[in-house]
Coordinates of C-alpha atoms and ligand atoms in Angstrom, one line a residue:
M1 CA -13.7 -0.3 -2.9
Q2 CA -17.4 -0.9 -2.1
I3 CA -17.7 -4.1 -0.2
S4 CA -20.6 -5.8 1.7
V5 CA -21.0 -9.0 3.6
T6 CA -24.3 -10.9 3.4
S7 CA -25.6 -14.3 4.2
R8 CA -28.2 -14.4 1.5
P9 CA -26.9 -14.9 -2.1
P10 CA -28.2 -12.0 -4.1
A11 CA -30.3 -12.7 -7.2
A12 CA -27.8 -13.2 -10.1
R13 CA -27.4 -10.5 -12.7
A14 CA -26.0 -10.7 -16.2
D15 CA -23.1 -8.4 -15.3
D16 CA -22.1 -10.3 -12.2
L17 CA -18.8 -12.2 -11.7
I18 CA -19.6 -15.0 -9.3
V19 CA -16.6 -16.6 -7.6
L20 CA -16.6 -20.0 -5.9
L21 CA -13.4 -20.1 -3.9
D22 CA -14.3 -22.9 -1.7
P23 CA -15.6 -26.2 -3.0
S24 CA -17.3 -26.9 0.3
A25 CA -19.4 -23.8 -0.5
A26 CA -19.9 -25.3 -4.0
R27 CA -21.1 -28.6 -2.5
E28 CA -23.7 -26.7 -0.5
L29 CA -24.8 -25.1 -3.7
F30 CA -25.0 -28.5 -5.4
D31 CA -27.3 -29.6 -2.6
P32 CA -30.7 -30.1 -4.2
A33 CA -32.4 -28.1 -1.5
R34 CA -30.2 -25.1 -2.1
A35 CA -30.2 -25.5 -5.8
A36 CA -33.9 -25.4 -5.8
A37 CA -33.7 -22.0 -4.2
L38 CA -31.2 -20.9 -6.9
P39 CA -32.6 -22.2 -10.2
G40 CA -29.9 -23.3 -12.6
W41 CA -27.0 -23.6 -10.1
D42 CA -27.4 -27.4 -10.0
D43 CA -25.9 -27.6 -13.5
L44 CA -22.6 -26.3 -12.1
A45 CA -21.3 -29.8 -11.3
R46 CA -20.9 -30.4 -15.0
H47 CA -18.6 -27.4 -15.4
R48 CA -16.2 -28.1 -12.6
K49 CA -13.3 -29.1 -14.8
T50 CA -12.7 -25.5 -15.9
N51 CA -12.4 -22.6 -13.7
E52 CA -14.4 -20.2 -15.8
V53 CA -17.9 -21.2 -17.0
K54 CA -21.0 -19.5 -18.2
C55 CA -23.6 -19.8 -15.5
P56 CA -26.5 -21.7 -16.8
Y57 CA -28.7 -19.6 -14.6
Q58 CA -30.3 -17.0 -16.8
A59 CA -30.5 -13.6 -15.4
S60 CA -32.5 -11.0 -17.4
G61 CA -30.4 -10.1 -20.4
G62 CA -27.8 -12.9 -20.2
A63 CA -25.8 -15.1 -17.9
P64 CA -23.3 -14.1 -15.2
L65 CA -19.7 -15.4 -15.4
L66 CA -18.6 -18.0 -12.9
Y67 CA -15.1 -18.3 -11.7
L68 CA -14.3 -21.6 -9.9
P69 CA -10.6 -21.6 -9.0
G70 CA -11.2 -23.3 -5.7
A71 CA -12.8 -26.2 -7.5
I72 CA -9.5 -26.9 -9.2
A73 CA -6.8 -26.1 -6.7
P74 CA -7.1 -25.7 -3.0
Y75 CA -6.4 -22.1 -2.0
W76 CA -7.1 -22.1 1.7
D77 CA -3.8 -23.9 2.5
D78 CA -1.9 -20.6 1.9
D79 CA -3.1 -17.2 2.9
E80 CA -1.0 -15.5 0.2
K81 CA -2.7 -17.6 -2.6
I82 CA -6.1 -16.3 -1.4
R83 CA -4.9 -12.7 -1.6
I84 CA -3.5 -13.2 -5.0
L85 CA -6.7 -14.9 -6.1
G86 CA -8.6 -11.8 -4.8
G87 CA -6.4 -9.7 -7.1
K88 CA -7.0 -12.0 -10.1
T89 CA -10.7 -11.8 -9.5
W90 CA -10.5 -8.0 -9.6
D91 CA -8.7 -8.1 -13.0
L92 CA -11.1 -10.6 -14.4
A93 CA -14.1 -8.5 -13.3
L94 CA -12.5 -5.4 -15.0
D95 CA -11.8 -7.3 -18.2
R96 CA -15.4 -8.6 -18.4
H97 CA -16.9 -5.2 -17.4
A98 CA -18.6 -6.9 -14.5
R99 CA -20.5 -4.5 -12.3
R100 CA -20.5 -6.8 -9.2
I101 CA -18.2 -9.5 -7.8
V102 CA -20.1 -12.0 -5.8
L103 CA -17.7 -14.1 -3.7
M104 CA -19.4 -17.3 -2.5
L105 CA -17.7 -18.0 0.9
D106 CA -20.4 -19.9 2.7
G107 CA -18.2 -23.0 3.0
R108 CA -16.1 -24.2 5.8
H109 CA -13.1 -22.1 4.8
G110 CA -15.1 -18.9 4.2
P111 CA -14.6 -17.2 7.6
D112 CA -10.8 -17.3 7.2
A113 CA -10.8 -16.7 3.5
A114 CA -13.0 -13.6 3.4
P115 CA -10.7 -11.0 4.9
L116 CA -7.8 -12.4 2.8
A117 CA -9.7 -12.2 -0.5
A118 CA -11.0 -8.7 0.4
E119 CA -7.3 -7.7 1.1
G120 CA -6.2 -9.0 -2.3
L121 CA -9.1 -7.2 -4.0
A122 CA -8.4 -3.9 -2.3
L123 CA -4.6 -4.1 -2.9
R124 CA -5.3 -4.8 -6.6
A125 CA -7.9 -2.1 -6.9
Y126 CA -5.3 0.5 -6.0
R127 CA -4.0 2.6 -8.9
F128 CA -1.8 5.8 -8.9
T129 CA -3.5 7.8 -11.7
K130 CA -3.2 11.3 -10.3
Y131 CA -0.9 12.4 -13.2
K132 CA -2.5 10.2 -15.9
K133 CA -5.0 12.6 -17.6
G134 CA -5.8 10.2 -20.4
A135 CA -6.7 7.3 -18.1
E136 CA -10.2 6.2 -19.0
P137 CA -12.0 5.8 -15.7
K138 CA -13.1 2.2 -15.6
R139 CA -16.3 1.7 -13.6
E140 CA -15.3 -0.2 -10.5
P141 CA -17.3 -3.3 -9.6
S142 CA -18.8 -3.6 -6.2
V143 CA -18.0 -6.6 -4.0
T144 CA -20.4 -8.8 -2.2
L145 CA -19.1 -11.5 0.1
V146 CA -21.6 -14.3 0.8
V147 CA -21.0 -16.2 4.1
S148 CA -23.1 -18.5 6.2
D149 CA -25.7 -16.9 8.5
T150 CA -23.9 -18.2 11.6
N151 CA -20.7 -16.2 11.1
R152 CA -21.9 -13.3 9.1
A153 CA -21.3 -10.6 11.8
A154 CA -17.9 -12.0 12.8
V155 CA -16.8 -12.1 9.1
D156 CA -18.1 -8.6 8.5
R157 CA -16.0 -7.3 11.4
A158 CA -12.9 -9.2 10.3
V159 CA -13.2 -7.9 6.7
K160 CA -13.7 -4.3 7.9
R161 CA -10.6 -4.5 10.2
R162 CA -8.6 -5.9 7.3
L163 CA -9.7 -3.2 4.9
T164 CA -8.8 -0.5 7.5
V165 CA -5.2 -1.8 7.3
I166 CA -5.3 -2.0 3.5
E167 CA -6.5 1.6 3.2
S168 CA -3.4 2.6 5.2
V169 CA -1.2 0.5 2.9
N170 CA -2.7 2.1 -0.1
A171 CA -2.2 5.6 1.4
A172 CA 1.5 4.7 2.0
R173 CA 1.7 3.7 -1.7
D174 CA 0.4 7.1 -2.7
L175 CA 3.2 8.9 -0.9
V176 CA 5.9 6.6 -2.3
N177 CA 4.6 7.0 -5.8
E178 CA 4.8 10.8 -5.7
P179 CA 7.7 12.3 -7.6
G180 CA 10.6 13.6 -5.6
S181 CA 9.9 17.2 -6.4
A182 CA 6.2 16.8 -5.4
L183 CA 7.0 15.2 -2.0
T184 CA 9.7 17.0 -0.1
P185 CA 10.4 16.7 3.7
A186 CA 8.0 19.6 4.2
D187 CA 5.3 17.7 2.3
L188 CA 6.0 14.5 4.3
E189 CA 5.5 16.7 7.4
Q190 CA 2.1 17.9 6.1
A191 CA 1.1 14.3 5.4
A192 CA 2.1 13.3 8.9
R193 CA 0.2 16.2 10.4
A194 CA -2.9 15.2 8.4
V195 CA -2.7 11.6 9.7
A196 CA -2.2 12.9 13.3
R197 CA -5.2 15.3 13.0
R198 CA -7.5 12.7 11.5
R199 CA -6.5 9.9 13.9
G200 CA -6.0 11.9 17.1
L201 CA -2.2 11.2 17.4
K202 CA 0.3 13.5 19.2
I203 CA 2.8 14.9 16.8
T204 CA 6.1 16.7 17.3
V205 CA 8.3 18.0 14.5
L206 CA 11.9 19.0 15.0
N207 CA 12.8 21.6 12.4
E208 CA 16.3 22.6 11.3
P209 CA 17.1 25.0 14.2
E210 CA 15.7 22.4 16.7
L211 CA 17.8 19.7 15.1
R212 CA 20.9 21.9 15.4
K213 CA 20.1 22.7 19.1
Q214 CA 19.8 19.0 19.9
G215 CA 22.8 17.8 17.9
Y216 CA 21.0 15.7 15.2
N217 CA 23.9 16.1 12.8
G218 CA 23.1 13.1 10.6
L219 CA 20.0 14.7 9.3
L220 CA 21.7 18.1 9.1
T221 CA 24.7 16.7 7.2
V222 CA 22.6 14.8 4.6
G223 CA 20.1 17.6 4.2
R224 CA 22.7 20.3 3.6
G225 CA 22.4 20.1 -0.1
G226 CA 18.6 20.0 -0.2
T227 CA 16.2 22.7 -1.4
V228 CA 14.0 22.1 1.7
P229 CA 15.4 21.6 5.2
P230 CA 15.5 18.2 6.8
R231 CA 13.3 17.3 9.8
M232 CA 12.5 14.7 12.4
I233 CA 8.8 13.9 12.7
I234 CA 7.6 12.1 15.9
L235 CA 4.1 10.6 16.2
R236 CA 2.8 9.1 19.5
Y237 CA 0.0 6.6 20.1
Q238 CA -1.0 6.0 23.7
P239 CA -3.6 3.3 24.4
A240 CA -6.6 4.4 26.4
G241 CA -7.9 2.6 29.5
R242 CA -6.3 0.3 32.1
G243 CA -5.7 -2.8 29.9
A244 CA -2.6 -1.2 28.4
R245 CA 0.6 -3.0 29.1
K246 CA 3.3 -0.9 30.9
D247 CA 6.4 -3.1 30.1
V248 CA 6.4 -2.7 26.3
H249 CA 6.8 0.5 24.2
L250 CA 7.1 -0.1 20.4
G251 CA 9.2 2.2 18.3
L252 CA 8.7 2.4 14.5
L253 CA 11.5 4.3 12.7
G254 CA 11.4 5.1 8.9
K255 CA 14.0 6.3 6.5
G256 CA 12.5 9.3 4.6
V257 CA 14.9 10.4 1.9
T258 CA 12.4 12.1 -0.4
F259 CA 14.9 11.8 -3.3
D260 CA 18.3 10.2 -3.3
T261 CA 20.6 11.5 -6.1
G262 CA 23.5 10.0 -4.2
G263 CA 24.7 13.5 -3.5
I264 CA 28.3 14.4 -4.6
S265 CA 28.9 10.6 -4.9
I266 CA 26.2 10.8 -7.5
K267 CA 24.3 7.8 -8.8
P268 CA 24.3 6.7 -12.4
S269 CA 21.3 7.9 -14.4
A270 CA 19.8 4.5 -15.2
R271 CA 16.7 4.0 -13.0
M272 CA 17.7 6.8 -10.7
W273 CA 14.0 7.8 -10.8
E274 CA 13.3 4.9 -8.4
M275 CA 15.0 7.0 -5.7
K276 CA 11.8 9.0 -5.4
G277 CA 10.8 6.0 -3.3
D278 CA 13.7 6.3 -0.9
M279 CA 11.1 7.4 1.7
G280 CA 9.3 4.1 1.7
G281 CA 10.3 3.3 5.2
A282 CA 8.9 6.6 6.5
A283 CA 5.7 6.0 4.6
A284 CA 5.4 2.6 6.2
A285 CA 6.0 3.9 9.7
L286 CA 3.5 6.8 9.2
F287 CA 0.7 4.7 7.8
A288 CA 1.3 1.8 10.2
M289 CA 0.5 4.5 12.8
D290 CA -2.6 5.5 10.8
A291 CA -3.8 1.8 11.0
I292 CA -2.7 1.4 14.7
A293 CA -4.7 4.5 15.7
Q294 CA -7.8 2.8 14.4
L295 CA -7.0 -0.8 15.5
K296 CA -6.3 0.6 19.0
P297 CA -3.9 -2.1 20.4
A298 CA -3.2 -1.9 24.2
V299 CA 0.4 -0.9 23.8
A300 CA 2.2 2.4 23.4
V301 CA 3.7 3.1 19.9
T302 CA 6.0 5.9 18.9
A303 CA 6.9 6.5 15.2
I304 CA 9.9 8.6 14.1
L305 CA 10.3 9.7 10.5
V306 CA 13.7 11.0 9.6
T307 CA 13.4 13.0 6.4
A308 CA 15.9 14.8 4.2
Q309 CA 16.8 15.3 0.5
N310 CA 20.1 13.9 -0.7
Y311 CA 20.9 16.4 -3.4
V312 CA 23.9 17.5 -5.4
D313 CA 24.5 21.2 -4.5
R314 CA 27.4 23.5 -3.7
N315 CA 26.3 23.1 0.0
S316 CA 26.2 19.4 -0.2
V317 CA 28.3 17.3 2.3
L318 CA 31.6 16.3 0.7
P319 CA 33.3 12.9 0.7
G320 CA 35.8 13.1 3.5
D321 CA 33.7 15.3 5.7
I322 CA 33.4 14.3 9.3
F323 CA 30.5 15.1 11.7
V324 CA 29.7 14.3 15.3
A325 CA 26.6 12.0 15.6
K326 CA 24.0 12.4 18.3
N327 CA 25.6 9.8 20.5
G328 CA 29.0 11.6 20.3
K329 CA 30.6 9.2 17.8
T330 CA 32.4 10.9 14.9
V331 CA 31.5 9.7 11.4
H332 CA 33.6 10.0 8.3
V333 CA 31.4 10.4 5.2
D334 CA 33.4 8.3 2.7
N335 CA 30.4 8.1 0.3
T336 CA 27.6 10.6 0.3
D337 CA 25.3 7.9 -1.2
A338 CA 25.4 6.0 2.0
E339 CA 23.1 8.6 3.5
G340 CA 20.3 6.5 4.9
R341 CA 22.4 5.2 7.8
L342 CA 23.4 8.8 8.7
I343 CA 19.9 10.1 9.1
L344 CA 18.8 6.8 10.8
S345 CA 21.5 7.2 13.4
D346 CA 19.6 10.3 14.7
G347 CA 16.3 8.4 14.8
L348 CA 17.8 5.4 16.6
C349 CA 19.3 7.7 19.3
R350 CA 16.0 9.5 19.7
M351 CA 14.2 6.2 20.2
G352 CA 16.4 5.8 23.3
E353 CA 15.2 9.1 24.6
E354 CA 11.6 8.1 23.9
R355 CA 12.2 5.1 26.1
V356 CA 11.1 2.4 23.6
T357 CA 11.7 -1.3 24.5
H358 CA 11.2 -2.7 21.1
L359 CA 12.4 -1.0 17.9
V360 CA 11.8 -1.7 14.3
D361 CA 13.3 0.4 11.5
A362 CA 12.3 0.2 7.9
A363 CA 14.6 1.6 5.3
T364 CA 15.3 1.4 1.6
L365 CA 18.9 1.1 2.7
T366 CA 21.1 -1.0 0.3
G367 CA 21.4 -2.2 -3.3
A368 CA 23.2 -5.2 -1.7
V369 CA 19.9 -6.5 -0.2
V370 CA 18.3 -6.2 -3.7
R371 CA 21.1 -8.3 -5.2
A372 CA 20.9 -10.8 -2.4
L373 CA 17.1 -11.3 -2.1
G374 CA 15.4 -9.6 -5.0
P375 CA 11.9 -8.3 -4.9
A376 CA 10.3 -11.2 -3.0
L377 CA 12.0 -10.8 0.4
T378 CA 12.8 -8.1 2.8
G379 CA 16.1 -8.5 4.5
V380 CA 16.0 -8.5 8.3
L381 CA 18.9 -8.0 10.7
G382 CA 18.7 -7.5 14.5
N383 CA 20.3 -7.9 17.8
D384 CA 18.2 -10.8 19.3
Q385 CA 15.2 -13.1 18.9
F386 CA 12.8 -10.1 18.4
A387 CA 13.9 -10.0 14.8
D388 CA 12.7 -13.6 14.4
E389 CA 9.4 -12.6 15.9
V390 CA 9.0 -9.8 13.4
I391 CA 9.8 -12.2 10.6
E392 CA 7.2 -14.6 11.8
I393 CA 4.5 -11.9 12.0
A394 CA 5.5 -10.5 8.5
A395 CA 5.0 -14.0 7.1
T396 CA 1.3 -14.0 8.2
Q397 CA 0.9 -10.6 6.5
G398 CA 2.0 -11.5 3.0
E399 CA 5.3 -9.6 3.6
P400 CA 7.9 -12.4 3.6
C401 CA 11.3 -11.7 5.1
W402 CA 14.7 -13.4 5.4
R403 CA 17.1 -12.9 8.2
L404 CA 20.7 -12.0 7.4
P405 CA 23.5 -12.2 9.9
L406 CA 25.2 -9.3 11.8
V407 CA 28.7 -10.8 11.2
E408 CA 30.8 -9.6 14.1
E409 CA 34.0 -10.0 12.1
Y410 CA 32.9 -7.4 9.6
R411 CA 32.5 -4.6 12.1
Q412 CA 36.2 -3.7 11.7
W413 CA 35.5 -2.9 8.0
L414 CA 33.8 0.3 9.3
D415 CA 37.0 1.4 11.2
I416 CA 38.9 4.4 9.8
E417 CA 42.0 6.2 10.9
V418 CA 40.5 9.7 11.1
A419 CA 37.1 9.1 12.8
D420 CA 35.2 6.6 15.1
L421 CA 33.2 5.2 12.1
N422 CA 33.4 5.2 8.4
N423 CA 30.0 5.3 6.6
I424 CA 30.9 2.5 4.2
S425 CA 33.0 -0.6 4.3
N426 CA 36.7 -0.2 3.7
P427 CA 37.7 -0.4 0.0
A428 CA 39.1 -4.0 0.1
C429 CA 35.8 -5.3 1.4
S430 CA 33.4 -2.9 -0.3
L431 CA 31.8 -5.6 -2.5
Y432 CA 31.0 -7.9 0.4
A433 CA 27.9 -8.2 2.5
G434 CA 26.6 -4.6 2.0
A435 CA 23.3 -5.1 3.9
T436 CA 25.2 -6.5 6.9
T437 CA 27.8 -3.7 7.1
A438 CA 25.0 -1.1 6.8
A439 CA 23.2 -2.8 9.7
L440 CA 26.5 -3.0 11.7
F441 CA 26.7 0.8 11.2
L442 CA 23.1 1.3 12.5
R443 CA 23.8 -1.0 15.5
E444 CA 26.4 1.6 16.8
F445 CA 23.4 3.8 17.5
V446 CA 20.8 1.4 18.9
P447 CA 20.1 2.3 22.5
Q448 CA 21.3 -0.1 25.2
G449 CA 18.9 -2.9 26.1
V450 CA 16.5 -2.3 23.2
H451 CA 15.2 -5.2 21.1
W452 CA 16.0 -4.1 17.6
A453 CA 14.9 -5.4 14.2
H454 CA 16.1 -3.6 11.0
L455 CA 14.1 -4.2 7.8
D456 CA 16.0 -3.4 4.6
I457 CA 13.1 -2.9 2.2
A458 CA 15.2 -1.6 -0.8
G459 CA 14.0 -4.6 -2.9
T460 CA 10.4 -4.8 -1.7
S461 CA 9.2 -1.2 -1.4
L462 CA 8.7 -0.6 -5.1
V463 CA 8.2 -3.1 -7.9
T464 CA 8.9 -2.2 -11.6
G465 CA 6.4 -4.8 -13.1
Q466 CA 3.3 -6.6 -12.1
Y467 CA 4.0 -8.6 -9.0
K468 CA 1.4 -10.7 -7.1
Y469 CA -1.5 -8.3 -6.5
F470 CA 0.7 -5.2 -7.0
R471 CA 0.7 -3.0 -10.1
P472 CA 4.1 -1.4 -11.1
G473 CA 5.1 1.1 -8.4
A474 CA 5.0 1.2 -4.6
T475 CA 3.9 -1.7 -2.5
G476 CA 3.4 0.0 0.9
V477 CA 5.5 -2.8 2.3
M478 CA 5.7 -3.1 6.1
V479 CA 2.5 -1.2 6.9
R480 CA 0.8 -4.5 7.4
T481 CA 3.7 -6.0 9.4
M482 CA 4.2 -3.0 11.7
A483 CA 0.5 -2.8 12.5
A484 CA 0.3 -6.5 13.2
L485 CA 3.4 -6.3 15.4
A486 CA 1.7 -3.6 17.5
E487 CA -1.3 -5.9 17.9
R488 CA 0.9 -8.9 18.7
L489 CA 2.9 -7.0 21.3
A490 CA -0.3 -5.8 23.0
A491 CA -1.6 -9.4 23.2
R492 CA 1.5 -11.5 24.0
P493 CA 2.5 -12.5 27.6
A494 CA 4.9 -10.3 29.5
D495 CA 8.6 -10.5 29.1
G496 CA 8.8 -12.4 25.9
Ligands
BES1 N1 18.6 4.4 -1.3 C1 19.8 3.6 -1.6 C2 19.6 2.1 -1.6 C3 18.6 1.6 -2.7 C4 19.2 0.9 -3.8 C5 17.3 1.6 -2.5 C6 18.3 0.4 -4.7 C7 16.4 1.1 -3.4 C8 16.9 0.5 -4.5 C9 20.9 3.9 -0.6 O1 20.9 5.2 -0.1 C10 22.2 3.8 -1.3 O2 22.5 4.5 -2.2 N2 23.0 2.8 -0.8 C11 24.3 2.5 -1.4 C12 25.2 2.3 -0.2 C13 26.7 2.2 -0.7 C14 27.2 3.5 -1.2 C15 27.5 1.7 0.5 C16 24.2 1.3 -2.3 O3 23.5 0.3 -1.8 O4 24.7 1.3 -3.3
MN2 MN1 22.0 6.6 -1.2
ZN3 ZN1 19.1 6.2 0.0

């Protein structure tokens, strides 16, 4: 998306879409002195009852379209409304074949609204058309943000910073939208290597022999039936300079099942295709690192992507198989479709060896969280207040979450006669609290003393229809939150 920030309203053109988000900006425009400089704008007052009017100002060849949502409803009271408005503006501009969107933000809310509107525009402008040969390429409008002269430079910086993050979000969406056969664990590794190279991050990849040597049997067990071996991908960001804090090390763990057939406990065919997105957590962790490497917060961040294919094959893990997890606990594979928690157990253990202090994992882990919360909310579980801090940050990023409890009483549902842990709830309780029992399983592998928040993004990673500023498909959820969390941890007072 081509975007610029200026403090001088450009001369209107017939193929402009001019947006007045903030009535206080409009008031300035209605000021006779300003209006004199922009002939025709003074007539606007008469059209304030609708949010779409023909501008009386005649550019050569016709009149630009004016969009006045802010004159009708206040938008600045809710960040998410401004993002959604940015998305609507993009749609309107495409419908009307506008060549340029001019966002008038020189009112009192402009400095705050500009990055949010830009974010909504950039999220809406994303499309996944790689495989759509017949897609007529619509000419994309450019975007001009008009702000007051006094804050132009600051707004320009804020907008650029925001668009950096949104580019990372959109890159994550590209990975999640790829079909399962086009994005294998090997392809995910290549994508991670490309990010590491471009952004100067250290990368370590544990391949199958290495996983075997180090006892990462969760990945090996799940990946046994795959066509491409599983792997563990580790990316490290180390802040430069002396300002970096020594007491905090953030870990970002992502579930990277590049396709989840369910394995021998095979899934029903209806909507199984959605399981191409079962690596949404890994995409989030990877592209949060992509953003973090550019934002450069003063805190160390380590991302781990655990990636495997969960396939039906003669080598696939069987229901009833038992393996020894990295921390020595034995795990009974009751259901091969509960594979995410098995590969995450390896990532959680590794985070202990990486010496993280705060750990966030993102995973498309359970259908239960989709039933409980639907597509609007990510389910969050955790072992202390840190989970609430993550939820609070996510809210500022347009990625709302809801905390679910780790009910101690349900831990016994994972008990089984023949091993230390069963990978699903016992049959009598299998319909209850699936997101909680999955998190209770994960907790068995969280390193001692680490602040841990688990984000179950099964409902929020992929939308099947239009939703807010998203087109059908991947949302890139948790890239924004993870990047903001790194910035917050870098800035917050010690020992919080
Ligand atoms: N990847 C799925 C969870 C999922 C469901 C993600 C819907 C996105 C949308 C996960 O691996 C899975 O299959 N979970 C099972 C666990 C069950 C067997 C305990 C589930 O939720 O049905
Ligand atoms: Mn599964
Ligand atoms: Zn899965």
